[in-house]
Short mmCIF file of C-alpha atoms in Angstrom, two decimals:
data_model
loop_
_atom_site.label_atom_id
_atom_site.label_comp_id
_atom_site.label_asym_id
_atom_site.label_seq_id
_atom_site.Cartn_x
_atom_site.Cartn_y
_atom_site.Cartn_z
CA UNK A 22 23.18 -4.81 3.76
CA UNK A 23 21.51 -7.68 4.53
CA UNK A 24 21.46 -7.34 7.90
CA UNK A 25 19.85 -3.94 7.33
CA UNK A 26 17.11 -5.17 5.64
CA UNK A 27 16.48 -7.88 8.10
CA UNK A 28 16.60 -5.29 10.49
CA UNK A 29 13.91 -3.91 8.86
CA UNK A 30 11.72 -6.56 8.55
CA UNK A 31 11.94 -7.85 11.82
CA UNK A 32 9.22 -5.42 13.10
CA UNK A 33 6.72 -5.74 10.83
CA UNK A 34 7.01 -10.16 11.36
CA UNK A 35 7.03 -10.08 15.21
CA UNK A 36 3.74 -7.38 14.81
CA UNK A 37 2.05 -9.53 12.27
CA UNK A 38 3.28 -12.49 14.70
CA UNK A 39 1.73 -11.01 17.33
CA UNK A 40 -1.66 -10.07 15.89
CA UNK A 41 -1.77 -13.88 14.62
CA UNK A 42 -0.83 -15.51 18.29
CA UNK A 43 -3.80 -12.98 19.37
CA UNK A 44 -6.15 -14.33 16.68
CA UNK A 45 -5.06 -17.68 17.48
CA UNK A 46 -5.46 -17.41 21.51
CA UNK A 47 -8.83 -16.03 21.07
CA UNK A 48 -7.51 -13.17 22.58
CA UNK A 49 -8.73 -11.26 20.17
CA UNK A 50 -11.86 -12.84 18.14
CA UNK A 51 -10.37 -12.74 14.54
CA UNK A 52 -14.08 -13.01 12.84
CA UNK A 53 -14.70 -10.05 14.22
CA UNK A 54 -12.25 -7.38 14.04
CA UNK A 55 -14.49 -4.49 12.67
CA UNK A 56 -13.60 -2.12 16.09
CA UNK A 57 -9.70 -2.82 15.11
CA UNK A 58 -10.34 -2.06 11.41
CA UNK A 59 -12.50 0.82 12.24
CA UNK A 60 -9.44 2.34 14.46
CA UNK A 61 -6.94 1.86 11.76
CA UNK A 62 -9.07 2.49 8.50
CA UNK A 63 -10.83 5.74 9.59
CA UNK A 64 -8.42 7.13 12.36
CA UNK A 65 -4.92 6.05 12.46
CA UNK A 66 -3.37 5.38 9.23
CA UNK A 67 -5.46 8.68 7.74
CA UNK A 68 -3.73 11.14 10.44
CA UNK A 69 -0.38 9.60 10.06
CA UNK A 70 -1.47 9.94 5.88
CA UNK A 71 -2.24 13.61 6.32
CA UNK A 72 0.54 14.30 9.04
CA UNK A 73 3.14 13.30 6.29
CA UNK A 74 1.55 15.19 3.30
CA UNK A 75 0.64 18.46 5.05
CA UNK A 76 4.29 18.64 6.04
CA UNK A 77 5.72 17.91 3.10
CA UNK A 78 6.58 21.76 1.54
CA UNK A 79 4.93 21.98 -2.29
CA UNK A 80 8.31 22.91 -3.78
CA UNK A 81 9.75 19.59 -2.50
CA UNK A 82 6.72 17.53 -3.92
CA UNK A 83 7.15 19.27 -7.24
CA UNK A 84 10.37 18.38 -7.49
CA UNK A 85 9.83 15.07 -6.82
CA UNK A 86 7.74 14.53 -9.74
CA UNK A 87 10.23 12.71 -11.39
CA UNK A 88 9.78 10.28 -8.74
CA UNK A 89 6.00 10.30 -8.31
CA UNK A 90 5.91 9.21 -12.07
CA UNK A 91 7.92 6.12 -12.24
CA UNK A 92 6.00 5.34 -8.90
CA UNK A 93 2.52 5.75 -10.83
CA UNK A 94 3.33 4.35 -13.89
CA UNK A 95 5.13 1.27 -12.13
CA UNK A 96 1.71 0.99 -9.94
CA UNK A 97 -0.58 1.53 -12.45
CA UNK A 98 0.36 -0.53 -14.73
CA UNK A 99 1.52 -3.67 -12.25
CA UNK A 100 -2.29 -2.98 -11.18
CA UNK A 101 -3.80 -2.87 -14.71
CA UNK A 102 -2.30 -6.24 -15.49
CA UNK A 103 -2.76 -8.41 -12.39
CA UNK A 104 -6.29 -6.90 -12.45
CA UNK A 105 -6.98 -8.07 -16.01
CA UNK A 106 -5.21 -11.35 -14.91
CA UNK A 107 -6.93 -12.18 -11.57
CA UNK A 108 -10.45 -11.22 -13.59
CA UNK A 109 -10.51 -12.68 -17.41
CA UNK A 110 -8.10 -15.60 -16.62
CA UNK A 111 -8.01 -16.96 -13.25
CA UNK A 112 -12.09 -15.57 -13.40
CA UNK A 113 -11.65 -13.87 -9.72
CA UNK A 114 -14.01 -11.95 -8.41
CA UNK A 115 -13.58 -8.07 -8.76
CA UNK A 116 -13.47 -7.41 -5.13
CA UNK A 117 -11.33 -10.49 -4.75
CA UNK A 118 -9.11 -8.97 -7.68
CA UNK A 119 -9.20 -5.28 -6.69
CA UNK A 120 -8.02 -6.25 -3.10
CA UNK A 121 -5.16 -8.65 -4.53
CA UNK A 122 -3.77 -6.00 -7.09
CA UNK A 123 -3.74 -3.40 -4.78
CA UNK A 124 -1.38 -6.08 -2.38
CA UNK A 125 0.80 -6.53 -5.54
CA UNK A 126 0.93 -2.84 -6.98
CA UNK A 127 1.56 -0.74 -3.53
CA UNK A 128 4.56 -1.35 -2.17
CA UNK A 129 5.17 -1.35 1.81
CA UNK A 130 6.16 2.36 1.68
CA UNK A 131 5.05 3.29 5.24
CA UNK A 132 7.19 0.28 7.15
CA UNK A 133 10.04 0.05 4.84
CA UNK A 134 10.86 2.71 2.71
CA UNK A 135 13.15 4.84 5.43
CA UNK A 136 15.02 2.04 6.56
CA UNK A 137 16.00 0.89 3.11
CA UNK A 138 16.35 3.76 1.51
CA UNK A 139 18.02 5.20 4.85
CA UNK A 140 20.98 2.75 4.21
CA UNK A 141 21.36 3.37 0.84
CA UNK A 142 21.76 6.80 0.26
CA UNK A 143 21.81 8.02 4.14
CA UNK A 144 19.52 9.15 6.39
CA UNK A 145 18.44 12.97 5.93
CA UNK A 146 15.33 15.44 4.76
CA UNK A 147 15.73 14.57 1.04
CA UNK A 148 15.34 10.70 2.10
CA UNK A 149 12.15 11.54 4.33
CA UNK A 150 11.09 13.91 1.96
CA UNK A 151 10.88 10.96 -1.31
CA UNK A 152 9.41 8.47 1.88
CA UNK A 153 6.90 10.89 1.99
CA UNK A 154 5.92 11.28 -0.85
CA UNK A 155 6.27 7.82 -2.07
CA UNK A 156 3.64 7.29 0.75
CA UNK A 157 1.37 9.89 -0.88
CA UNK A 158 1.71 8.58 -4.13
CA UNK A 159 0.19 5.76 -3.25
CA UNK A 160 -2.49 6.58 -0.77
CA UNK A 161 -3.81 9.31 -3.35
CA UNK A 162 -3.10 7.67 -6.77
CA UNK A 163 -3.18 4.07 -5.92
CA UNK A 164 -5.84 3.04 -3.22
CA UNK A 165 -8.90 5.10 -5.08
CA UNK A 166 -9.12 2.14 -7.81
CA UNK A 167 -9.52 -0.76 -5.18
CA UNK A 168 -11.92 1.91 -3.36
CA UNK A 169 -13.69 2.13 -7.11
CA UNK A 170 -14.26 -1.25 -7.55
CA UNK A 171 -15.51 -2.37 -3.80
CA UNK A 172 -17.69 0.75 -4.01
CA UNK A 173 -19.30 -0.36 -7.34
CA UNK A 174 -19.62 -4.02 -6.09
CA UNK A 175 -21.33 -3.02 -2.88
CA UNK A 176 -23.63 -0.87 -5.35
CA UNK A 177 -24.06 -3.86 -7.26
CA UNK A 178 -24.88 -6.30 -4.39
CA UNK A 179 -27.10 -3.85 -2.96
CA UNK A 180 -29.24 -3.09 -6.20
CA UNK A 181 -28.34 0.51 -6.75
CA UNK A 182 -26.40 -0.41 -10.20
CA UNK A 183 -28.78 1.59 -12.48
CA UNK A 184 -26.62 2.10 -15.61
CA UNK A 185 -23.03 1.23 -16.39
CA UNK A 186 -19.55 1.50 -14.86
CA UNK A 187 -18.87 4.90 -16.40
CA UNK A 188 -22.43 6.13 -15.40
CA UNK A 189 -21.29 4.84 -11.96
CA UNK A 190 -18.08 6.64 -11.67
CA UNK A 191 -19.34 9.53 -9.96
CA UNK A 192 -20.84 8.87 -7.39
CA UNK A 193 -18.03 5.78 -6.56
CA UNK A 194 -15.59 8.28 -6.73
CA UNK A 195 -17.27 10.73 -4.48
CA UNK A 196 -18.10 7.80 -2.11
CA UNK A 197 -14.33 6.79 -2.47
CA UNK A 198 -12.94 10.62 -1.48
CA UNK A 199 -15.04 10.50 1.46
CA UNK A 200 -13.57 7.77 2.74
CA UNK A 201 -10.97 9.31 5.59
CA UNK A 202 -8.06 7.25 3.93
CA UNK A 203 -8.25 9.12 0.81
CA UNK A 204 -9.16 12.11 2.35
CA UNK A 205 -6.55 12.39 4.86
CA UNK A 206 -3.65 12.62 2.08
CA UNK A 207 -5.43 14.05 -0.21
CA UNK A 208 -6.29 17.00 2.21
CA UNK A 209 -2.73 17.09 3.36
CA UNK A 210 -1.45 17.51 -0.23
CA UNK A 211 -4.25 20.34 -1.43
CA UNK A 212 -3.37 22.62 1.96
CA UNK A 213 0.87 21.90 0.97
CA UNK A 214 0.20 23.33 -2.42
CA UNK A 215 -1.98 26.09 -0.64
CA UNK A 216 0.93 26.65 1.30
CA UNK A 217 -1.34 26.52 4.34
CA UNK A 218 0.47 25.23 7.72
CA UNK A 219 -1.16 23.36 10.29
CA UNK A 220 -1.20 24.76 13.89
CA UNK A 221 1.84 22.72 15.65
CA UNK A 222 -1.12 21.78 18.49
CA UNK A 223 -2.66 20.10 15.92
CA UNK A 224 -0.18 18.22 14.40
CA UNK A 225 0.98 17.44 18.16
CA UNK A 226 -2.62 16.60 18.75
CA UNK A 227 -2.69 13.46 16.04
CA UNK A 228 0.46 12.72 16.18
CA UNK A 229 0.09 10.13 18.81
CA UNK A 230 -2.55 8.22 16.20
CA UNK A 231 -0.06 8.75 12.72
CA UNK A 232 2.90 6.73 15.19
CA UNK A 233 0.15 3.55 16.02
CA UNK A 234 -0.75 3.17 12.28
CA UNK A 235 1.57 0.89 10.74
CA UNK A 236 2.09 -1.10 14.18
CA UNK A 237 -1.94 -1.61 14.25
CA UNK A 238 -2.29 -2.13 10.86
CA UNK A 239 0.59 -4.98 11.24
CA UNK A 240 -1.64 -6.26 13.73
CA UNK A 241 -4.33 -6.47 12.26
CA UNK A 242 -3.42 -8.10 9.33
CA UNK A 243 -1.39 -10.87 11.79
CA UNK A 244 -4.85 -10.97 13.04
CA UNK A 245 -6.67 -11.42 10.10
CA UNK A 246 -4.45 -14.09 8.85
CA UNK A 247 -4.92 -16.05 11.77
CA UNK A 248 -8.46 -16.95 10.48
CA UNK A 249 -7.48 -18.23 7.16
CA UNK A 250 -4.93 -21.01 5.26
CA UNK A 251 -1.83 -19.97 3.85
CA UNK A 252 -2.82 -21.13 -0.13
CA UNK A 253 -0.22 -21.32 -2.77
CA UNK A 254 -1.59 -21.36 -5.90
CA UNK A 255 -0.80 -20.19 -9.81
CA UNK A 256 -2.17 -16.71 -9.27
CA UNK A 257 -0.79 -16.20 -5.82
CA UNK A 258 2.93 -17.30 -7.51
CA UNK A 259 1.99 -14.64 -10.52
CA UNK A 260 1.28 -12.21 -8.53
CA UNK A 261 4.35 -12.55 -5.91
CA UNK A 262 6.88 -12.61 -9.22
CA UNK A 263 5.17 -9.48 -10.34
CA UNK A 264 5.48 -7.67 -6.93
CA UNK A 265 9.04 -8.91 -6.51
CA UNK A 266 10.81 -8.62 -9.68
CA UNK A 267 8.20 -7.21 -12.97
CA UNK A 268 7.45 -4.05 -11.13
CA UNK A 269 11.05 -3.38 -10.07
CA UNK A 270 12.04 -3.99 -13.37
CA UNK A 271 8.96 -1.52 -14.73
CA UNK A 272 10.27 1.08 -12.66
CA UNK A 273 13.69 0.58 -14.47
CA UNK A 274 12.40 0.78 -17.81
CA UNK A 275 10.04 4.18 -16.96
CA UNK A 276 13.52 5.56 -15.14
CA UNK A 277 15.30 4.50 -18.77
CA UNK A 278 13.29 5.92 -20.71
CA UNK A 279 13.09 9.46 -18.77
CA UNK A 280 16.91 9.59 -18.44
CA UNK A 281 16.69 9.46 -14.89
CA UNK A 282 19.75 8.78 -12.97
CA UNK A 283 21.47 9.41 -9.41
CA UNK A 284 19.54 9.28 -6.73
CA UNK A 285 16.28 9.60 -7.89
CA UNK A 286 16.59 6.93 -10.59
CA UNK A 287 17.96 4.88 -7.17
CA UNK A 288 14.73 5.87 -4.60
CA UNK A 289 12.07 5.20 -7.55
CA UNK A 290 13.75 1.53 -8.16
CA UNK A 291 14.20 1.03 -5.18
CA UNK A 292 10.52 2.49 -3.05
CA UNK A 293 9.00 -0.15 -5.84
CA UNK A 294 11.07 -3.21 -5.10
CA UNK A 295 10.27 -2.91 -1.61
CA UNK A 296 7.71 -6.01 -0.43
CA UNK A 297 3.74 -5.57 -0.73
CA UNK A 298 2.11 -3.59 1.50
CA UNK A 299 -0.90 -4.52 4.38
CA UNK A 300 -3.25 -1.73 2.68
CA UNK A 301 -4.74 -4.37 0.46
CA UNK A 302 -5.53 -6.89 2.72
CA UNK A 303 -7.16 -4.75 5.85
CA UNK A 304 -9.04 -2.72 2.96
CA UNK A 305 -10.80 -5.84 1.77
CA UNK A 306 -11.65 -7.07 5.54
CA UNK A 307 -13.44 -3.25 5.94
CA UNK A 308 -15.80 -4.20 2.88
CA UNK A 309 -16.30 -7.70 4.19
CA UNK A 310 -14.08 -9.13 1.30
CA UNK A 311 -11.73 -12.11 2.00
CA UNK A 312 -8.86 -12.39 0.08
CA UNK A 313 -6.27 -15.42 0.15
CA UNK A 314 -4.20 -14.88 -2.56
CA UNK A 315 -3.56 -11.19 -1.52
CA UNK A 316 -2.85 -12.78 2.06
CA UNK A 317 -0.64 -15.13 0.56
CA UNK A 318 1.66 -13.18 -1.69
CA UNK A 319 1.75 -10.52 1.42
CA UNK A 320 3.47 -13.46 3.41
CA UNK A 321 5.29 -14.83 0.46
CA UNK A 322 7.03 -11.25 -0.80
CA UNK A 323 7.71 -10.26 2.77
CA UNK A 324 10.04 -12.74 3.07
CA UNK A 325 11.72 -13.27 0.28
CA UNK A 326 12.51 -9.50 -0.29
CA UNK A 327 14.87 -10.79 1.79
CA UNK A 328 16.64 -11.54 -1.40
CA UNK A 329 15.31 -9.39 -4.20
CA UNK A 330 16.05 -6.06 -2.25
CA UNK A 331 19.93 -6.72 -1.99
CA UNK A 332 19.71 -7.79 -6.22
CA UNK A 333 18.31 -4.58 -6.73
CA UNK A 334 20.74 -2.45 -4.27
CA UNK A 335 23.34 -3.84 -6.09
CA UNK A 336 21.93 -3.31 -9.85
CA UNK A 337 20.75 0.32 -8.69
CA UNK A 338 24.78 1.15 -7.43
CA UNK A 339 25.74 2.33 -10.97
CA UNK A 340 22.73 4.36 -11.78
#
């Protein structure tokens, strides 16, 4: 098993690895990586987004709802408390806080959920089909509240903050559907429950883009990092025990308290003790907003999932 998960992991350190060698080289100019953000923000990670969803059949989605609510719940509230952390004690910014606890709450879905899972329960359609929608999960219910906050802070900054949060939420939440990596699942998921099929041109047409996403978003966050010092600090270890082991262990409780069990109760413990995902970190760079606890627990929890993801496995083998 652990081999399997190393196995895993390899990819997404010799990326990253790559992307920082680049930054450091000067290969690539890591102050300036707008174009590369640009490619994976608006282009690549939204077709691979909608590729998955639109091909995921509404009947399977539905009944994966089980799963889609320990995943929410486990997200939501990891995000609701690191949030209120990072803000009213460690007094973080709330970009520097929205960017952080979306790097704790969503999980590394896209690059490690079908490997793991995979060797747990066996590769096969049900197994893509939870991957899936574990992926949509968190691109639709997860990413809009860091989109909500940098939206309102750029409002802020910019002096179009006429009345309050709520009187805000509108228009951020308009401004945060437009953005193509919201809309891309999002899309995907409304024309599945419309039972509306793509043309298989299309599909064939993107598909190239959806296959570079999570290699260029490694890349870019290697690339990123390259510009900044790895910082270990009270909130960065916080945050990493909470991604590692409190959100897990949320996921248990929610699966508990439904009754879940089998192999459902096994993918939802499982999808949310997988490492933190790169969608926090290259989201803050495309509002301008540095983050080096975020980059820090992304570094920290990718490696030592080395040793929480085989705890889990084995706790999840009786459920």
């Amino acid at each position: 098993m652990t081999y399997v998960i190393v196995h895993a992991l390899a990819p997404i350190f010799v990326i990253m690895l790559l992307g920082f060698w680049a930054g450091k080289a000067k290969m690539v100019d890591n102050q300036n990586v707008s174009l590369l953000n640009i490619f994976v923000m608006d282009f690549a990670l939204p077709a691979a987004l909608f590729s998955a969803t639109v091909q995921t059949p509404w009947a399977g989605i539905v009944h994966q709802s089980p799963l889609i609510i320990v995943l929410a719940l486990s997200m939501w509230i990891t995000w609701g408390a690191i949030y209120f952390l990072a803000t009213r004690v460690f007094h973080k910014s709330p970009q520097d806080a929205a960017v952080l606890t979306l790097t704790v709450a969503l999980p590394n879905y896209a690059a490690l959920g079908l490997p793991i899972l995979g060797s747990v329960l066996g590769e096969g359609p049900s197994t893509s089909l939870s991957v899936a929608v574990s992926i949509a999960c968190g691109s639709v219910l997860m990413t809009p509240f860091c989109l909500l906050v940098l939206e309102r802070e750029k409002a802020r900054a910019a002096g179009g903050n006429s009345g309050s949060s709520l009187a805000m939420l509108p228009v951020l939440m308009w401004r945060s559907v437009k953005k193509p990596i919201v809309l891309g699942p999002l899309l995907g998921v409304v024309l599945s429950a419309c039972g509306i099929k793509m043309p298989d041109l299309l599909l064939a047409s993107i598909k190239p883009l959806g296959l570079a996403a999570t290699a260029a978003a490694l890349f870019l966050t290697g690339v990123i990092l390259s510009a900044r010092r790895l910082k270990i600090n009270t909130m960065v270890i916080i945050a990493s025990i909470a991604t590692m082991l409190v959100q897990p262990l949320i996921a248990w409780g929610v699966v508990a308290i439904l009754g879940l069990h089998g192999s459902v109760a096994i993918t939802a413990v499982l999808m949310v003790a997988l490492s933190a995902g790169f969608f926090g970190v290259v989201f803050g760079n495309r509002f301008g907003v540095q983050s080096p606890d975020a980059e820090a627990v992304l570094l920290i929890s990718s490696v030592l999932c080395i040793l929480t993801l085989p705890l889990f496995i084995s706790l999840t083998s009786g459920m």
